[in-house]
């Protein structure tokens, strides 16, 4: 029998990406979609790309009725809304992957400093940060998974092997990320309009982006030492994708081959991590539509400075694809099931 899956908040960008992936998953059946705006409307009328593949109607969020029709829940709703919704499904015995920030943090004070008051602090110890490359064993038994943010996914994957092995200085780590506009969501916002974004590149929320504490939390836990980083996000005029360029200093003399060996050994068994050979650097177009994270490394041998470049699709590995990957781990399915697709090209 297939696992019955529901998506709360099915008509945003992450919702439709979940649907694109789940309709081809052989072990799940999408049985519930909620949407305040489109309640009563068939999903293929909201997203014509689903024509012929999924026709169920969106409905309003009613916990009791929905719980009877699902085994597993994705919540693709804004911060605060998630912390009001996830506990209700948890109480019904449903396992949940939440795509907001509400269950990513272990310290509620950190969350409240960057977001708002947390009204479900008692469930934070139950949640697991959903980066499979770092927390796979904990995810297997989790009842609630806080799916990582898009920027942290690309940044953390580029740093984990070096932090874990103590190969780099924890001082002066710089993370420069450039994201497509879909990262801002599907709501009509002035700064995301075509004329505001096209033909320009801008940095924003320097030192105050909400993904910064998420990055620092995971790096500090891994290093067992407080790590602070300089994180600068940029908005660029493309639909999807994140290119992250990370600047670090090795603590001993290494060359590019040495650094690539560290990455290849650490990620050898990871199905969605691709390490580029010496001299090649990732491009967002080469991961578009896929759950891959591509990595390139270059070391300046004269002083052991290094640049790590990662590329992900912010809507897939940075959101919905990673959510499906987490679901697969939680339910015991092959991790690549429903996700083993090549990127779109060009």
mmCIF file of C-alpha atoms in Angstrom:
data_model
loop_
_atom_site.group_PDB
_atom_site.id
_atom_site.type_symbol
_atom_site.label_atom_id
_atom_site.label_comp_id
_atom_site.label_asym_id
_atom_site.label_seq_id
_atom_site.Cartn_x
_atom_site.Cartn_y
_atom_site.Cartn_z
ATOM 1 C CA UNK A 1 0.000 0.000 0.000
ATOM 2 C CA UNK A 2 1.304 3.432 -0.915
ATOM 3 C CA UNK A 3 2.003 6.097 1.696
ATOM 4 C CA UNK A 4 -0.720 8.751 1.650
ATOM 5 C CA UNK A 5 0.867 12.193 1.587
ATOM 6 C CA UNK A 6 -0.592 15.628 2.228
ATOM 7 C CA UNK A 7 0.865 19.057 1.480
ATOM 8 C CA UNK A 8 -0.238 21.965 3.645
ATOM 9 C CA UNK A 9 0.328 25.079 1.558
ATOM 10 C CA UNK A 10 0.415 23.392 -1.826
ATOM 11 C CA UNK A 11 0.245 26.375 -4.162
ATOM 12 C CA UNK A 12 3.530 28.156 -3.509
ATOM 13 C CA UNK A 13 6.732 27.433 -5.405
ATOM 14 C CA UNK A 14 7.839 24.789 -2.906
ATOM 15 C CA UNK A 15 4.381 23.224 -3.007
ATOM 16 C CA UNK A 16 4.329 22.767 -6.758
ATOM 17 C CA UNK A 17 7.912 21.462 -6.709
ATOM 18 C CA UNK A 18 6.850 18.888 -4.133
ATOM 19 C CA UNK A 19 4.031 17.861 -6.442
ATOM 20 C CA UNK A 20 6.332 17.639 -9.469
ATOM 21 C CA UNK A 21 8.509 15.206 -7.551
ATOM 22 C CA UNK A 22 5.837 13.265 -5.667
ATOM 23 C CA UNK A 23 3.661 12.437 -8.680
ATOM 24 C CA UNK A 24 6.541 10.361 -10.033
ATOM 25 C CA UNK A 25 7.367 8.725 -6.685
ATOM 26 C CA UNK A 26 6.354 5.046 -6.933
ATOM 27 C CA UNK A 27 5.590 4.559 -3.223
ATOM 28 C CA UNK A 28 3.449 7.583 -2.379
ATOM 29 C CA UNK A 29 0.023 8.891 -3.288
ATOM 30 C CA UNK A 30 -0.843 12.573 -2.877
ATOM 31 C CA UNK A 31 -4.233 12.577 -1.170
ATOM 32 C CA UNK A 32 -4.560 16.077 0.321
ATOM 33 C CA UNK A 33 -3.584 19.577 -0.810
ATOM 34 C CA UNK A 34 -4.495 22.652 1.201
ATOM 35 C CA UNK A 35 -4.696 26.228 0.023
ATOM 36 C CA UNK A 36 -6.602 29.164 1.468
ATOM 37 C CA UNK A 37 -6.636 31.024 -1.824
ATOM 38 C CA UNK A 38 -7.552 28.099 -4.090
ATOM 39 C CA UNK A 39 -9.826 25.978 -1.876
ATOM 40 C CA UNK A 40 -12.202 24.025 -4.098
ATOM 41 C CA UNK A 41 -10.065 24.470 -7.217
ATOM 42 C CA UNK A 42 -8.460 21.418 -8.903
ATOM 43 C CA UNK A 43 -4.698 21.656 -8.611
ATOM 44 C CA UNK A 44 -4.166 21.259 -12.363
ATOM 45 C CA UNK A 45 -6.147 24.466 -12.876
ATOM 46 C CA UNK A 46 -3.768 26.266 -10.514
ATOM 47 C CA UNK A 47 -0.701 24.704 -12.168
ATOM 48 C CA UNK A 48 -1.403 23.578 -15.767
ATOM 49 C CA UNK A 49 1.936 21.747 -15.732
ATOM 50 C CA UNK A 50 0.128 19.045 -13.707
ATOM 51 C CA UNK A 51 -2.567 18.509 -16.342
ATOM 52 C CA UNK A 52 -3.183 14.811 -16.807
ATOM 53 C CA UNK A 53 -1.125 13.874 -13.743
ATOM 54 C CA UNK A 54 -3.060 15.177 -10.747
ATOM 55 C CA UNK A 55 -6.598 16.542 -10.552
ATOM 56 C CA UNK A 56 -7.483 16.561 -6.840
ATOM 57 C CA UNK A 57 -9.025 19.721 -5.445
ATOM 58 C CA UNK A 58 -7.344 22.028 -2.970
ATOM 59 C CA UNK A 59 -9.124 22.319 0.346
ATOM 60 C CA UNK A 60 -9.081 24.383 3.498
ATOM 61 C CA UNK A 61 -6.962 23.259 6.420
ATOM 62 C CA UNK A 62 -9.037 21.043 8.720
ATOM 63 C CA UNK A 63 -6.795 18.940 10.940
ATOM 64 C CA UNK A 64 -9.226 16.130 11.842
ATOM 65 C CA UNK A 65 -10.455 15.534 8.303
ATOM 66 C CA UNK A 66 -7.018 15.746 6.741
ATOM 67 C CA UNK A 67 -5.479 13.448 9.353
ATOM 68 C CA UNK A 68 -7.893 10.718 8.318
ATOM 69 C CA UNK A 69 -6.666 10.910 4.734
ATOM 70 C CA UNK A 70 -2.872 11.077 5.177
ATOM 71 C CA UNK A 71 0.015 9.148 6.681
ATOM 72 C CA UNK A 72 2.670 11.806 6.162
ATOM 73 C CA UNK A 73 2.584 15.609 5.997
ATOM 74 C CA UNK A 74 4.663 18.318 4.338
ATOM 75 C CA UNK A 75 4.040 21.822 5.668
ATOM 76 C CA UNK A 76 5.011 24.428 3.065
ATOM 77 C CA UNK A 77 3.625 27.445 4.891
ATOM 78 C CA UNK A 78 5.201 30.634 6.268
ATOM 79 C CA UNK A 79 6.993 30.929 9.585
ATOM 80 C CA UNK A 80 4.628 31.124 12.570
ATOM 81 C CA UNK A 81 1.862 29.400 10.605
ATOM 82 C CA UNK A 82 3.957 26.219 10.714
ATOM 83 C CA UNK A 83 4.400 26.247 14.491
ATOM 84 C CA UNK A 84 0.629 26.547 14.824
ATOM 85 C CA UNK A 85 -0.007 23.651 12.422
ATOM 86 C CA UNK A 86 2.752 21.083 12.932
ATOM 87 C CA UNK A 87 1.890 20.311 16.600
ATOM 88 C CA UNK A 88 -1.673 19.430 15.645
ATOM 89 C CA UNK A 89 -0.519 16.796 13.159
ATOM 90 C CA UNK A 90 2.149 15.593 15.600
ATOM 91 C CA UNK A 91 -0.569 15.014 18.198
ATOM 92 C CA UNK A 92 -2.414 12.915 15.602
ATOM 93 C CA UNK A 93 0.680 10.707 15.225
ATOM 94 C CA UNK A 94 1.656 12.031 11.803
ATOM 95 C CA UNK A 95 5.283 12.478 10.805
ATOM 96 C CA UNK A 96 6.040 15.888 9.368
ATOM 97 C CA UNK A 97 8.648 17.614 7.233
ATOM 98 C CA UNK A 98 8.308 21.355 7.763
ATOM 99 C CA UNK A 99 9.751 23.666 5.121
ATOM 100 C CA UNK A 100 9.586 26.825 7.249
ATOM 101 C CA UNK A 101 12.193 27.894 9.815
ATOM 102 C CA UNK A 102 9.993 27.087 12.814
ATOM 103 C CA UNK A 103 11.611 23.739 13.654
ATOM 104 C CA UNK A 104 15.193 24.293 12.470
ATOM 105 C CA UNK A 105 16.579 25.762 15.693
ATOM 106 C CA UNK A 106 17.442 24.013 18.936
ATOM 107 C CA UNK A 107 17.656 27.221 20.961
ATOM 108 C CA UNK A 108 14.318 29.062 21.034
ATOM 109 C CA UNK A 109 16.074 32.286 22.019
ATOM 110 C CA UNK A 110 18.015 32.228 18.751
ATOM 111 C CA UNK A 111 14.816 31.677 16.800
ATOM 112 C CA UNK A 112 13.031 34.484 18.615
ATOM 113 C CA UNK A 113 15.929 36.883 18.061
ATOM 114 C CA UNK A 114 15.648 36.443 14.284
ATOM 115 C CA UNK A 115 11.953 35.646 13.748
ATOM 116 C CA UNK A 116 9.247 36.018 16.394
ATOM 117 C CA UNK A 117 8.118 34.438 19.655
ATOM 118 C CA UNK A 118 8.044 30.641 19.404
ATOM 119 C CA UNK A 119 4.760 29.188 20.614
ATOM 120 C CA UNK A 120 5.776 25.519 20.437
ATOM 121 C CA UNK A 121 9.087 25.379 22.286
ATOM 122 C CA UNK A 122 8.307 21.968 23.786
ATOM 123 C CA UNK A 123 8.545 20.295 20.358
ATOM 124 C CA UNK A 124 11.938 21.748 19.408
ATOM 125 C CA UNK A 125 13.808 18.862 21.102
ATOM 126 C CA UNK A 126 11.708 16.479 18.987
ATOM 127 C CA UNK A 127 12.715 18.070 15.697
ATOM 128 C CA UNK A 128 15.800 17.203 13.660
ATOM 129 C CA UNK A 129 17.601 19.558 11.315
ATOM 130 C CA UNK A 130 16.980 17.942 7.949
ATOM 131 C CA UNK A 131 20.340 18.018 6.187
ATOM 132 C CA UNK A 132 20.833 14.342 5.283
ATOM 133 C CA UNK A 133 24.561 14.740 4.678
ATOM 134 C CA UNK A 134 24.932 15.733 8.326
ATOM 135 C CA UNK A 135 22.041 14.212 10.308
ATOM 136 C CA UNK A 136 20.921 11.133 8.386
ATOM 137 C CA UNK A 137 20.794 8.800 11.394
ATOM 138 C CA UNK A 138 18.721 11.214 13.483
ATOM 139 C CA UNK A 139 16.357 11.852 10.559
ATOM 140 C CA UNK A 140 15.537 8.147 10.284
ATOM 141 C CA UNK A 141 13.636 8.135 13.570
ATOM 142 C CA UNK A 142 12.439 11.738 13.633
ATOM 143 C CA UNK A 143 8.782 12.630 13.982
ATOM 144 C CA UNK A 144 9.417 16.251 12.931
ATOM 145 C CA UNK A 145 12.124 17.358 10.495
ATOM 146 C CA UNK A 146 12.943 21.025 10.039
ATOM 147 C CA UNK A 147 13.901 21.191 6.377
ATOM 148 C CA UNK A 148 16.966 23.437 5.908
ATOM 149 C CA UNK A 149 16.882 26.813 4.234
ATOM 150 C CA UNK A 150 18.148 27.076 0.679
ATOM 151 C CA UNK A 151 21.178 29.249 1.427
ATOM 152 C CA UNK A 152 22.316 27.089 4.386
ATOM 153 C CA UNK A 153 22.104 23.925 2.287
ATOM 154 C CA UNK A 154 24.621 25.166 -0.279
ATOM 155 C CA UNK A 155 26.842 26.776 2.361
ATOM 156 C CA UNK A 156 26.915 23.885 4.822
ATOM 157 C CA UNK A 157 27.584 21.198 2.221
ATOM 158 C CA UNK A 158 30.593 23.238 1.091
ATOM 159 C CA UNK A 159 32.010 23.464 4.615
ATOM 160 C CA UNK A 160 31.085 20.265 6.482
ATOM 161 C CA UNK A 161 34.083 18.108 5.469
ATOM 162 C CA UNK A 162 36.564 20.859 6.305
ATOM 163 C CA UNK A 163 34.981 21.769 9.647
ATOM 164 C CA UNK A 164 34.548 18.130 10.680
ATOM 165 C CA UNK A 165 38.232 17.336 10.091
ATOM 166 C CA UNK A 166 39.477 20.609 11.616
ATOM 167 C CA UNK A 167 41.248 21.472 8.374
ATOM 168 C CA UNK A 168 40.448 25.175 8.248
ATOM 169 C CA UNK A 169 40.579 28.187 10.508
ATOM 170 C CA UNK A 170 37.252 29.004 12.092
ATOM 171 C CA UNK A 171 38.072 32.688 11.767
ATOM 172 C CA UNK A 172 37.166 34.813 8.751
ATOM 173 C CA UNK A 173 34.947 32.311 6.916
ATOM 174 C CA UNK A 174 33.149 34.241 4.174
ATOM 175 C CA UNK A 175 30.062 32.898 2.389
ATOM 176 C CA UNK A 176 28.878 34.751 -0.705
ATOM 177 C CA UNK A 177 25.626 33.411 -2.170
ATOM 178 C CA UNK A 178 23.659 34.437 -5.255
ATOM 179 C CA UNK A 179 20.060 33.283 -5.597
ATOM 180 C CA UNK A 180 17.385 33.269 -8.258
ATOM 181 C CA UNK A 181 14.206 35.222 -7.567
ATOM 182 C CA UNK A 182 12.022 32.180 -6.795
ATOM 183 C CA UNK A 183 13.747 32.099 -3.411
ATOM 184 C CA UNK A 184 11.594 35.069 -2.423
ATOM 185 C CA UNK A 185 8.406 33.013 -2.806
ATOM 186 C CA UNK A 186 5.328 33.318 -5.014
ATOM 187 C CA UNK A 187 3.600 36.257 -3.316
ATOM 188 C CA UNK A 188 3.478 39.566 -5.166
ATOM 189 C CA UNK A 189 6.272 41.633 -3.578
ATOM 190 C CA UNK A 190 7.671 44.840 -5.039
ATOM 191 C CA UNK A 191 11.290 43.744 -4.805
ATOM 192 C CA UNK A 192 10.566 40.545 -6.759
ATOM 193 C CA UNK A 193 8.813 42.164 -9.725
ATOM 194 C CA UNK A 194 10.452 41.712 -13.129
ATOM 195 C CA UNK A 195 11.313 45.380 -13.595
ATOM 196 C CA UNK A 196 12.835 45.533 -10.114
ATOM 197 C CA UNK A 197 15.051 42.485 -10.610
ATOM 198 C CA UNK A 198 15.898 42.300 -14.303
ATOM 199 C CA UNK A 199 19.280 43.652 -15.481
ATOM 200 C CA UNK A 200 20.601 44.038 -11.951
ATOM 201 C CA UNK A 201 22.374 42.218 -9.144
ATOM 202 C CA UNK A 202 22.136 43.347 -5.539
ATOM 203 C CA UNK A 203 23.302 42.286 -2.102
ATOM 204 C CA UNK A 204 20.701 42.398 0.647
ATOM 205 C CA UNK A 205 20.214 41.791 4.386
ATOM 206 C CA UNK A 206 23.960 41.902 5.059
ATOM 207 C CA UNK A 207 24.649 40.715 8.635
ATOM 208 C CA UNK A 208 20.911 40.281 9.230
ATOM 209 C CA UNK A 209 19.693 37.545 6.898
ATOM 210 C CA UNK A 210 17.645 34.956 8.782
ATOM 211 C CA UNK A 211 19.644 32.074 7.355
ATOM 212 C CA UNK A 212 22.830 33.278 9.068
ATOM 213 C CA UNK A 213 22.047 31.828 12.521
ATOM 214 C CA UNK A 214 21.013 28.560 10.897
ATOM 215 C CA UNK A 215 24.431 28.250 9.248
ATOM 216 C CA UNK A 216 26.242 29.171 12.447
ATOM 217 C CA UNK A 217 24.177 26.739 14.537
ATOM 218 C CA UNK A 218 25.112 23.734 12.415
ATOM 219 C CA UNK A 219 28.777 24.671 11.983
ATOM 220 C CA UNK A 220 29.180 25.363 15.711
ATOM 221 C CA UNK A 221 27.585 22.034 16.652
ATOM 222 C CA UNK A 222 29.881 20.239 14.226
ATOM 223 C CA UNK A 223 33.005 22.016 15.453
ATOM 224 C CA UNK A 224 31.954 21.918 19.124
ATOM 225 C CA UNK A 225 33.067 25.498 19.177
ATOM 226 C CA UNK A 226 31.323 28.787 18.486
ATOM 227 C CA UNK A 227 31.704 29.710 14.815
ATOM 228 C CA UNK A 228 30.642 32.994 13.296
ATOM 229 C CA UNK A 229 30.727 33.622 9.562
ATOM 230 C CA UNK A 230 30.290 36.519 7.193
ATOM 231 C CA UNK A 231 27.298 35.680 5.019
ATOM 232 C CA UNK A 232 26.290 37.948 2.137
ATOM 233 C CA UNK A 233 23.268 36.939 0.013
ATOM 234 C CA UNK A 234 22.619 38.416 -3.426
ATOM 235 C CA UNK A 235 19.574 38.458 -5.675
ATOM 236 C CA UNK A 236 20.250 37.880 -9.356
ATOM 237 C CA UNK A 237 17.879 38.003 -12.350
ATOM 238 C CA UNK A 238 17.214 34.298 -12.915
ATOM 239 C CA UNK A 239 14.317 32.069 -11.906
ATOM 240 C CA UNK A 240 16.057 29.439 -9.825
ATOM 241 C CA UNK A 241 19.404 28.311 -8.528
ATOM 242 C CA UNK A 242 21.958 29.326 -5.894
ATOM 243 C CA UNK A 243 25.680 29.675 -6.465
ATOM 244 C CA UNK A 244 27.629 29.883 -3.206
ATOM 245 C CA UNK A 245 31.263 30.930 -3.090
ATOM 246 C CA UNK A 246 33.021 30.201 0.214
ATOM 247 C CA UNK A 247 36.387 31.658 1.243
ATOM 248 C CA UNK A 248 38.438 29.826 3.887
ATOM 249 C CA UNK A 249 42.012 29.419 5.144
ATOM 250 C CA UNK A 250 43.536 25.995 5.673
ATOM 251 C CA UNK A 251 45.488 25.503 8.891
ATOM 252 C CA UNK A 252 48.303 23.642 7.136
ATOM 253 C CA UNK A 253 49.827 23.625 3.688
ATOM 254 C CA UNK A 254 47.598 21.858 1.163
ATOM 255 C CA UNK A 255 47.008 21.940 -2.554
ATOM 256 C CA UNK A 256 43.873 21.620 -4.652
ATOM 257 C CA UNK A 257 44.313 17.869 -5.030
ATOM 258 C CA UNK A 258 44.489 17.464 -1.248
ATOM 259 C CA UNK A 259 41.315 19.496 -0.755
ATOM 260 C CA UNK A 260 39.427 17.598 -3.437
ATOM 261 C CA UNK A 261 40.472 14.320 -1.824
ATOM 262 C CA UNK A 262 38.892 15.459 1.460
ATOM 263 C CA UNK A 263 35.612 16.230 -0.294
ATOM 264 C CA UNK A 264 35.623 13.062 -2.385
ATOM 265 C CA UNK A 265 36.255 10.849 0.636
ATOM 266 C CA UNK A 266 33.645 12.538 2.820
ATOM 267 C CA UNK A 267 30.908 12.567 0.192
ATOM 268 C CA UNK A 268 31.846 9.293 -1.510
ATOM 269 C CA UNK A 269 28.541 7.588 -0.667
ATOM 270 C CA UNK A 270 26.276 10.622 -0.914
ATOM 271 C CA UNK A 271 23.874 10.125 -3.846
ATOM 272 C CA UNK A 272 23.270 13.820 -4.528
ATOM 273 C CA UNK A 273 26.745 15.307 -4.072
ATOM 274 C CA UNK A 274 28.943 15.659 -7.148
ATOM 275 C CA UNK A 275 32.571 16.751 -6.736
ATOM 276 C CA UNK A 276 34.104 18.392 -9.783
ATOM 277 C CA UNK A 277 37.643 17.540 -10.914
ATOM 278 C CA UNK A 278 40.518 19.998 -10.539
ATOM 279 C CA UNK A 279 40.047 23.130 -12.612
ATOM 280 C CA UNK A 280 36.281 22.837 -13.008
ATOM 281 C CA UNK A 281 33.772 25.017 -11.142
ATOM 282 C CA UNK A 282 29.983 24.424 -10.829
ATOM 283 C CA UNK A 283 27.327 26.374 -12.694
ATOM 284 C CA UNK A 284 23.710 26.658 -11.534
ATOM 285 C CA UNK A 285 22.416 25.634 -14.950
ATOM 286 C CA UNK A 286 24.018 22.210 -14.470
ATOM 287 C CA UNK A 287 21.865 21.388 -11.428
ATOM 288 C CA UNK A 288 18.631 23.096 -12.530
ATOM 289 C CA UNK A 289 15.570 20.988 -11.675
ATOM 290 C CA UNK A 290 17.608 18.361 -9.819
ATOM 291 C CA UNK A 291 18.429 17.425 -6.239
ATOM 292 C CA UNK A 292 22.175 17.607 -6.843
ATOM 293 C CA UNK A 293 24.682 19.818 -5.088
ATOM 294 C CA UNK A 294 27.780 20.289 -7.248
ATOM 295 C CA UNK A 295 31.078 21.291 -5.630
ATOM 296 C CA UNK A 296 34.313 22.731 -6.970
ATOM 297 C CA UNK A 297 37.463 23.627 -4.991
ATOM 298 C CA UNK A 298 40.528 25.713 -5.760
ATOM 299 C CA UNK A 299 43.443 26.239 -3.322
ATOM 300 C CA UNK A 300 46.018 29.010 -3.562
ATOM 301 C CA UNK A 301 49.060 26.925 -2.650
ATOM 302 C CA UNK A 302 51.275 29.879 -1.719
ATOM 303 C CA UNK A 303 49.257 30.638 1.413
ATOM 304 C CA UNK A 304 46.633 27.848 1.649
ATOM 305 C CA UNK A 305 43.679 30.126 1.031
ATOM 306 C CA UNK A 306 40.871 28.225 -0.634
ATOM 307 C CA UNK A 307 37.672 28.918 -2.511
ATOM 308 C CA UNK A 308 34.833 26.376 -2.461
ATOM 309 C CA UNK A 309 31.961 26.812 -4.927
ATOM 310 C CA UNK A 310 28.642 24.994 -4.610
ATOM 311 C CA UNK A 311 25.638 25.057 -6.923
ATOM 312 C CA UNK A 312 22.110 23.915 -6.099
ATOM 313 C CA UNK A 313 18.596 24.439 -7.376
ATOM 314 C CA UNK A 314 17.073 26.460 -4.541
ATOM 315 C CA UNK A 315 13.627 24.919 -5.096
ATOM 316 C CA UNK A 316 14.855 21.316 -5.176
ATOM 317 C CA UNK A 317 17.965 20.531 -3.119
ATOM 318 C CA UNK A 318 17.346 23.866 -1.399
ATOM 319 C CA UNK A 319 13.745 23.047 -0.480
ATOM 320 C CA UNK A 320 11.312 20.483 -1.932
ATOM 321 C CA UNK A 321 13.795 17.911 -3.192
ATOM 322 C CA UNK A 322 15.534 17.835 0.151
ATOM 323 C CA UNK A 323 12.116 17.493 1.796
ATOM 324 C CA UNK A 324 11.363 14.401 -0.317
ATOM 325 C CA UNK A 325 14.845 13.081 0.451
ATOM 326 C CA UNK A 326 14.071 13.456 4.153
ATOM 327 C CA UNK A 327 10.710 11.722 3.706
ATOM 328 C CA UNK A 328 12.438 8.799 2.015
ATOM 329 C CA UNK A 329 14.876 8.473 4.916
ATOM 330 C CA UNK A 330 12.092 8.700 7.515
ATOM 331 C CA UNK A 331 9.944 6.079 5.788
ATOM 332 C CA UNK A 332 12.752 3.698 4.895
ATOM 333 C CA UNK A 333 12.510 4.138 1.136
ATOM 334 C CA UNK A 334 15.629 4.318 -1.050
ATOM 335 C CA UNK A 335 16.943 7.825 -0.579
ATOM 336 C CA UNK A 336 16.944 8.605 -4.293
ATOM 337 C CA UNK A 337 13.401 7.389 -4.932
ATOM 338 C CA UNK A 338 11.440 9.984 -6.898
ATOM 339 C CA UNK A 339 14.537 12.200 -7.083
ATOM 340 C CA UNK A 340 16.906 10.411 -9.407
ATOM 341 C CA UNK A 341 16.396 12.756 -12.340
ATOM 342 C CA UNK A 342 18.947 14.583 -14.446
ATOM 343 C CA UNK A 343 19.050 18.383 -14.392
ATOM 344 C CA UNK A 344 17.232 20.385 -17.070
ATOM 345 C CA UNK A 345 19.622 21.610 -19.760
ATOM 346 C CA UNK A 346 20.089 24.253 -20.965
#
